[in-house]
Amino acid sequence: MIDRAGLADFLRRRRELLRPSDVGLPDGVRRRTPGLRRDEVAHLAGMSSDYYARLEQCRGPHPSEPIVTALARALRCDLDARDHLFHLAGLAPPARRAGRHIRPGLISLADRLTDVPVCICTDLHEVLWQNALADIVLGGRDRQAGRPLTWRWFTDPASRARVPEEDRPRLSAAAVSDLRATYARRAGEDDVVELVHELLRRSAEFRDLWERHEVAIRRFDHKRFVHPEVGLLHLTCEVLLTPEEDLKVLAFFPTEGTDAREKLDLLRVIGTQDFQTTV
């Protein structure tokens, strides 16, 4: 059962331990108490300020697993603290398997890369976190119930809309060869087997590429995106792997010799204005 008092106390204490700079926020000048404000935690976790406030006040609905997972990330919980948070919420902690938890230090690193699009994903390209500029350049956070990007690429034509048509065959082949490497490294694990079998069933393009048996982990790539506001963006994608190779940090830097830097700067301003308008 949920321990509402314990959950409220844990959330408040974790919030008070964090400084704004720990989560990539400005310190500001009007902070009467240490730590983060409730609305800041709510924003980081992707929920309403009212919902979060009710959790700290021992009231409101029973939080779901996605809500508790988002809170654990927002509050920079390590695995032990995350599991404790799940127990307080009356939920069984997720299994400690590959790619299911982002270490606080990894998010802190990504938070500091504010001028380039950054996302953190599993080895199956399930996006777990991305910054505001990635939302603007790569698209929002509607992930079709958490489906991996590779699944969307081969089953949903709309997922290719921001990529020039002439680049798509190369990116398809790279996605399959990368998945081949993960499939070999994690042979027999349910999630990777299920993904491959589902794609083999649904996509003829995927089947043709899978039968080539090409294997290559993507650590670097040149990508082009068509954005409705600024047009064509030339970006260089650097892929950083965790030691266990279960998580990937994708950082999209402006390609040298192009106007991508100026366009990214403009999109940061446009994105800020849009956010301020909707608040």
Tab-separated table of C-alpha atoms in Angstrom:
chain	number	residue	atom	x	y	z
A	1	MET	CA	0.000	0.000	0.000
A	2	ILE	CA	1.028	3.574	-0.582
A	3	ASP	CA	2.746	5.333	2.322
A	4	ARG	CA	1.438	8.844	1.668
A	5	ALA	CA	3.232	10.477	4.598
A	6	GLY	CA	6.509	8.751	3.775
A	7	LEU	CA	6.174	9.587	0.082
A	8	ALA	CA	5.456	13.243	0.818
A	9	ASP	CA	8.402	13.492	3.205
A	10	PHE	CA	10.773	11.779	0.766
A	11	LEU	CA	9.754	14.068	-2.105
A	12	ARG	CA	10.158	17.184	0.009
A	13	ARG	CA	13.549	16.174	1.392
A	14	ARG	CA	14.922	15.182	-2.025
A	15	ARG	CA	13.654	18.449	-3.496
A	16	GLU	CA	15.349	20.477	-0.764
A	17	LEU	CA	18.669	18.693	-1.303
A	18	LEU	CA	18.925	19.739	-4.942
A	19	ARG	CA	20.171	23.077	-6.162
A	20	PRO	CA	18.828	24.556	-9.402
A	21	SER	CA	22.282	24.235	-10.962
A	22	ASP	CA	22.180	20.483	-10.252
A	23	VAL	CA	19.316	20.094	-12.729
A	24	GLY	CA	20.333	22.708	-15.301
A	25	LEU	CA	18.158	25.548	-13.975
A	26	PRO	CA	19.281	29.115	-13.152
A	27	ASP	CA	19.743	29.855	-9.444
A	28	GLY	CA	17.561	32.974	-9.524
A	29	VAL	CA	17.542	35.620	-6.802
A	30	ARG	CA	14.314	35.100	-4.866
A	31	ARG	CA	14.722	31.776	-3.095
A	32	ARG	CA	13.531	31.939	0.485
A	33	THR	CA	14.368	28.277	1.141
A	34	PRO	CA	17.118	25.973	-0.173
A	35	GLY	CA	16.537	23.488	-2.916
A	36	LEU	CA	14.111	23.368	-5.810
A	37	ARG	CA	10.599	24.773	-5.857
A	38	ARG	CA	7.646	22.467	-6.319
A	39	ASP	CA	6.844	23.873	-9.727
A	40	GLU	CA	10.420	23.224	-10.868
A	41	VAL	CA	10.236	19.556	-9.883
A	42	ALA	CA	6.858	19.284	-11.598
A	43	HIS	CA	8.284	20.800	-14.792
A	44	LEU	CA	11.293	18.453	-14.752
A	45	ALA	CA	8.994	15.455	-14.255
A	46	GLY	CA	6.522	16.547	-16.948
A	47	MET	CA	3.481	16.902	-14.699
A	48	SER	CA	1.307	19.730	-13.441
A	49	SER	CA	2.394	21.748	-10.412
A	50	ASP	CA	-0.949	21.024	-8.761
A	51	TYR	CA	-0.513	17.255	-9.120
A	52	TYR	CA	2.960	17.369	-7.613
A	53	ALA	CA	1.855	19.663	-4.782
A	54	ARG	CA	-0.884	17.216	-3.831
A	55	LEU	CA	1.663	14.413	-3.555
A	56	GLU	CA	3.721	16.492	-1.122
A	57	GLN	CA	0.558	17.282	0.822
A	58	CYS	CA	-0.345	13.588	1.368
A	59	ARG	CA	-3.355	13.740	-0.910
A	60	GLY	CA	-4.297	13.180	-4.504
A	61	PRO	CA	-4.426	10.021	-6.635
A	62	HIS	CA	-2.223	6.971	-6.387
A	63	PRO	CA	0.803	7.771	-8.617
A	64	SER	CA	1.371	5.436	-11.543
A	65	GLU	CA	4.646	3.750	-12.456
A	66	PRO	CA	5.452	6.314	-15.214
A	67	ILE	CA	4.819	9.156	-12.746
A	68	VAL	CA	7.125	7.654	-10.111
A	69	THR	CA	9.787	6.958	-12.747
A	70	ALA	CA	9.607	10.582	-13.908
A	71	LEU	CA	9.888	11.820	-10.313
A	72	ALA	CA	12.925	9.617	-9.682
A	73	ARG	CA	14.661	11.134	-12.693
A	74	ALA	CA	13.648	14.690	-11.842
A	75	LEU	CA	14.939	14.284	-8.283
A	76	ARG	CA	18.166	12.637	-9.469
A	77	CYS	CA	17.619	9.403	-7.530
A	78	ASP	CA	20.159	6.622	-7.787
A	79	LEU	CA	18.882	3.053	-8.103
A	80	ASP	CA	18.511	2.502	-4.358
A	81	ALA	CA	16.645	5.785	-3.862
A	82	ARG	CA	14.494	5.046	-6.901
A	83	ASP	CA	13.503	1.645	-5.518
A	84	HIS	CA	12.687	3.235	-2.151
A	85	LEU	CA	10.488	5.802	-3.899
A	86	PHE	CA	8.594	2.996	-5.654
A	87	HIS	CA	8.035	1.190	-2.351
A	88	LEU	CA	6.675	4.379	-0.755
A	89	ALA	CA	4.276	4.757	-3.699
A	90	GLY	CA	3.036	1.206	-3.156
A	91	LEU	CA	4.594	-0.096	-6.366
A	92	ALA	CA	7.092	-2.826	-7.161
A	93	PRO	CA	10.406	-1.312	-8.331
A	94	PRO	CA	11.306	-1.982	-11.962
A	95	ALA	CA	13.789	-4.752	-12.652
A	96	ARG	CA	17.359	-3.511	-12.743
A	97	ARG	CA	17.896	-4.519	-16.316
A	98	ALA	CA	19.659	-2.798	-19.164
A	99	GLY	CA	18.716	0.745	-19.982
A	100	ARG	CA	15.972	1.299	-17.433
A	101	HIS	CA	17.634	3.867	-15.190
A	102	ILE	CA	19.559	7.031	-16.013
A	103	ARG	CA	22.241	7.796	-13.458
A	104	PRO	CA	21.942	11.308	-11.982
A	105	GLY	CA	25.377	12.252	-13.269
A	106	LEU	CA	24.387	11.392	-16.834
A	107	ILE	CA	21.369	13.699	-16.686
A	108	SER	CA	23.518	16.428	-15.105
A	109	LEU	CA	25.944	16.139	-18.014
A	110	ALA	CA	23.141	16.292	-20.571
A	111	ASP	CA	21.511	19.247	-18.770
A	112	ARG	CA	24.605	21.346	-19.422
A	113	LEU	CA	24.398	20.913	-23.186
A	114	THR	CA	21.664	23.504	-23.577
A	115	ASP	CA	22.711	24.832	-26.993
A	116	VAL	CA	22.469	21.535	-28.891
A	117	PRO	CA	19.721	18.882	-29.124
A	118	VAL	CA	20.439	16.004	-26.724
A	119	CYS	CA	18.523	12.839	-25.957
A	120	ILE	CA	19.198	9.762	-23.826
A	121	CYS	CA	17.845	6.441	-25.021
A	122	THR	CA	18.175	2.734	-24.391
A	123	ASP	CA	20.178	0.418	-26.620
A	124	LEU	CA	16.880	-0.254	-28.423
A	125	HIS	CA	16.397	3.493	-28.990
A	126	GLU	CA	13.560	3.977	-26.541
A	127	VAL	CA	13.862	7.671	-25.676
A	128	LEU	CA	14.001	8.154	-21.899
A	129	TRP	CA	14.931	11.836	-21.758
A	130	GLN	CA	15.576	14.718	-24.087
A	131	ASN	CA	16.194	18.415	-23.661
A	132	ALA	CA	14.027	21.282	-24.872
A	133	LEU	CA	16.004	21.852	-28.062
A	134	ALA	CA	15.655	18.180	-28.998
A	135	ASP	CA	11.894	18.587	-28.601
A	136	ILE	CA	12.023	21.455	-31.098
A	137	VAL	CA	14.388	19.902	-33.650
A	138	LEU	CA	13.529	16.200	-33.451
A	139	GLY	CA	9.874	16.492	-32.519
A	140	GLY	CA	7.876	16.428	-29.295
A	141	ARG	CA	7.691	13.733	-26.655
A	142	ASP	CA	4.711	11.777	-27.958
A	143	ARG	CA	6.347	8.383	-28.248
A	144	GLN	CA	3.417	6.099	-29.147
A	145	ALA	CA	3.305	4.525	-25.679
A	146	GLY	CA	7.079	4.341	-25.397
A	147	ARG	CA	7.752	2.577	-28.681
A	148	PRO	CA	11.438	2.593	-29.772
A	149	LEU	CA	12.454	5.034	-32.492
A	150	THR	CA	13.500	2.129	-34.710
A	151	TRP	CA	10.010	0.641	-34.454
A	152	ARG	CA	8.456	3.981	-35.398
A	153	TRP	CA	10.880	4.492	-38.298
A	154	PHE	CA	9.822	1.253	-39.972
A	155	THR	CA	6.102	1.269	-39.112
A	156	ASP	CA	5.010	4.920	-39.061
A	157	PRO	CA	5.671	6.979	-42.232
A	158	ALA	CA	5.144	10.211	-40.277
A	159	SER	CA	8.303	9.504	-38.258
A	160	ARG	CA	10.364	10.168	-41.410
A	161	ALA	CA	8.770	13.513	-42.203
A	162	ARG	CA	11.696	15.621	-40.940
A	163	VAL	CA	14.344	13.635	-42.808
A	164	PRO	CA	15.078	14.366	-46.508
A	165	GLU	CA	13.829	11.504	-48.660
A	166	GLU	CA	17.226	10.860	-50.244
A	167	ASP	CA	18.756	10.238	-46.786
A	168	ARG	CA	16.210	7.648	-45.677
A	169	PRO	CA	17.688	4.454	-47.239
A	170	ARG	CA	21.056	5.085	-45.583
A	171	LEU	CA	19.472	5.766	-42.196
A	172	SER	CA	17.314	2.653	-42.479
A	173	ALA	CA	20.357	0.486	-43.135
A	174	ALA	CA	22.264	2.091	-40.254
A	175	ALA	CA	19.356	1.543	-37.859
A	176	VAL	CA	19.135	-2.161	-38.722
A	177	SER	CA	22.882	-2.787	-38.490
A	178	ASP	CA	22.911	-1.076	-35.075
A	179	LEU	CA	19.996	-3.218	-33.908
A	180	ARG	CA	21.839	-6.295	-35.201
A	181	ALA	CA	24.723	-5.476	-32.871
A	182	THR	CA	22.392	-5.132	-29.881
A	183	TYR	CA	20.579	-8.340	-30.853
A	184	ALA	CA	23.891	-10.238	-30.878
A	185	ARG	CA	25.114	-8.746	-27.600
A	186	ARG	CA	21.838	-9.449	-25.783
A	187	ALA	CA	20.928	-12.692	-27.524
A	188	GLY	CA	17.714	-14.225	-26.267
A	189	GLU	CA	16.541	-11.310	-24.069
A	190	ASP	CA	12.803	-10.838	-24.369
A	191	ASP	CA	12.623	-7.136	-25.219
A	192	VAL	CA	15.112	-7.234	-28.091
A	193	VAL	CA	13.699	-10.494	-29.508
A	194	GLU	CA	10.157	-9.114	-29.370
A	195	LEU	CA	11.168	-5.916	-31.152
A	196	VAL	CA	12.976	-7.738	-33.959
A	197	HIS	CA	10.170	-10.259	-34.495
A	198	GLU	CA	7.559	-7.485	-34.566
A	199	LEU	CA	9.544	-5.515	-37.148
A	200	LEU	CA	10.121	-8.627	-39.269
A	201	ARG	CA	6.369	-9.162	-39.283
A	202	ARG	CA	5.366	-5.593	-40.066
A	203	SER	CA	8.019	-4.157	-42.394
A	204	ALA	CA	9.243	-5.594	-45.690
A	205	GLU	CA	12.006	-2.979	-45.767
A	206	PHE	CA	13.215	-4.114	-42.361
A	207	ARG	CA	13.134	-7.788	-43.428
A	208	ASP	CA	15.267	-7.080	-46.496
A	209	LEU	CA	17.858	-5.173	-44.463
A	210	TRP	CA	17.857	-7.704	-41.612
A	211	GLU	CA	18.674	-10.535	-44.023
A	212	ARG	CA	21.908	-8.786	-45.033
A	213	HIS	CA	23.411	-9.550	-41.583
A	214	GLU	CA	25.277	-6.233	-41.523
A	215	VAL	CA	26.425	-5.317	-38.002
A	216	ALA	CA	27.729	-1.920	-36.885
A	217	ILE	CA	27.177	0.092	-33.715
A	218	ARG	CA	26.518	3.725	-34.574
A	219	ARG	CA	28.904	6.002	-32.693
A	220	PHE	CA	28.886	8.924	-35.133
A	221	ASP	CA	26.719	10.114	-37.993
A	222	HIS	CA	25.942	13.098	-40.182
A	223	LYS	CA	22.232	13.853	-40.230
A	224	ARG	CA	19.969	16.331	-41.942
A	225	PHE	CA	16.595	17.452	-40.627
A	226	VAL	CA	13.968	19.597	-42.299
A	227	HIS	CA	12.431	21.935	-39.738
A	228	PRO	CA	9.249	23.867	-40.567
A	229	GLU	CA	10.662	27.124	-39.125
A	230	VAL	CA	14.272	27.213	-40.355
A	231	GLY	CA	14.473	24.705	-43.179
A	232	LEU	CA	17.330	22.248	-43.624
A	233	LEU	CA	19.577	21.606	-40.609
A	234	HIS	CA	22.954	19.875	-41.028
A	235	LEU	CA	23.875	18.208	-37.725
A	236	THR	CA	26.657	15.896	-36.605
A	237	CYS	CA	25.434	13.245	-34.180
A	238	GLU	CA	27.896	12.043	-31.555
A	239	VAL	CA	26.789	8.868	-29.765
A	240	LEU	CA	28.211	8.307	-26.282
A	241	LEU	CA	27.754	4.823	-24.815
A	242	THR	CA	27.684	3.977	-21.120
A	243	PRO	CA	30.252	1.335	-20.036
A	244	GLU	CA	27.544	-1.345	-20.051
A	245	GLU	CA	26.411	-0.163	-23.518
A	246	ASP	CA	22.846	-0.136	-22.220
A	247	LEU	CA	22.270	3.603	-22.634
A	248	LYS	CA	23.170	6.048	-25.375
A	249	VAL	CA	23.549	9.815	-25.219
A	250	LEU	CA	22.882	11.371	-28.624
A	251	ALA	CA	24.173	14.925	-29.007
A	252	PHE	CA	23.499	16.759	-32.280
A	253	PHE	CA	26.176	19.387	-32.973
A	254	PRO	CA	26.119	21.890	-35.847
A	255	THR	CA	28.039	20.531	-38.817
A	256	GLU	CA	31.031	22.728	-39.630
A	257	GLY	CA	30.716	24.829	-42.751
A	258	THR	CA	26.903	25.069	-42.536
A	259	ASP	CA	24.477	27.584	-41.068
A	260	ALA	CA	23.199	25.099	-38.467
A	261	ARG	CA	24.627	27.039	-35.501
A	262	GLU	CA	22.633	30.158	-36.377
A	263	LYS	CA	19.492	28.111	-36.997
A	264	LEU	CA	19.790	26.285	-33.658
A	265	ASP	CA	20.230	29.624	-31.877
A	266	LEU	CA	17.081	30.905	-33.581
A	267	LEU	CA	15.127	27.794	-32.620
A	268	ARG	CA	16.160	28.210	-28.986
A	269	VAL	CA	14.641	31.704	-29.037
A	270	ILE	CA	11.491	30.563	-30.862
A	271	GLY	CA	11.062	27.696	-28.430
A	272	THR	CA	11.408	29.986	-25.405
A	273	GLN	CA	8.840	32.393	-26.808
A	274	ASP	CA	6.388	29.573	-27.489
A	275	PHE	CA	6.848	28.256	-23.940
A	276	GLN	CA	6.273	31.669	-22.405
A	277	THR	CA	3.145	32.137	-24.490
A	278	THR	CA	1.554	28.886	-23.320
A	279	VAL	CA	2.318	29.244	-19.606
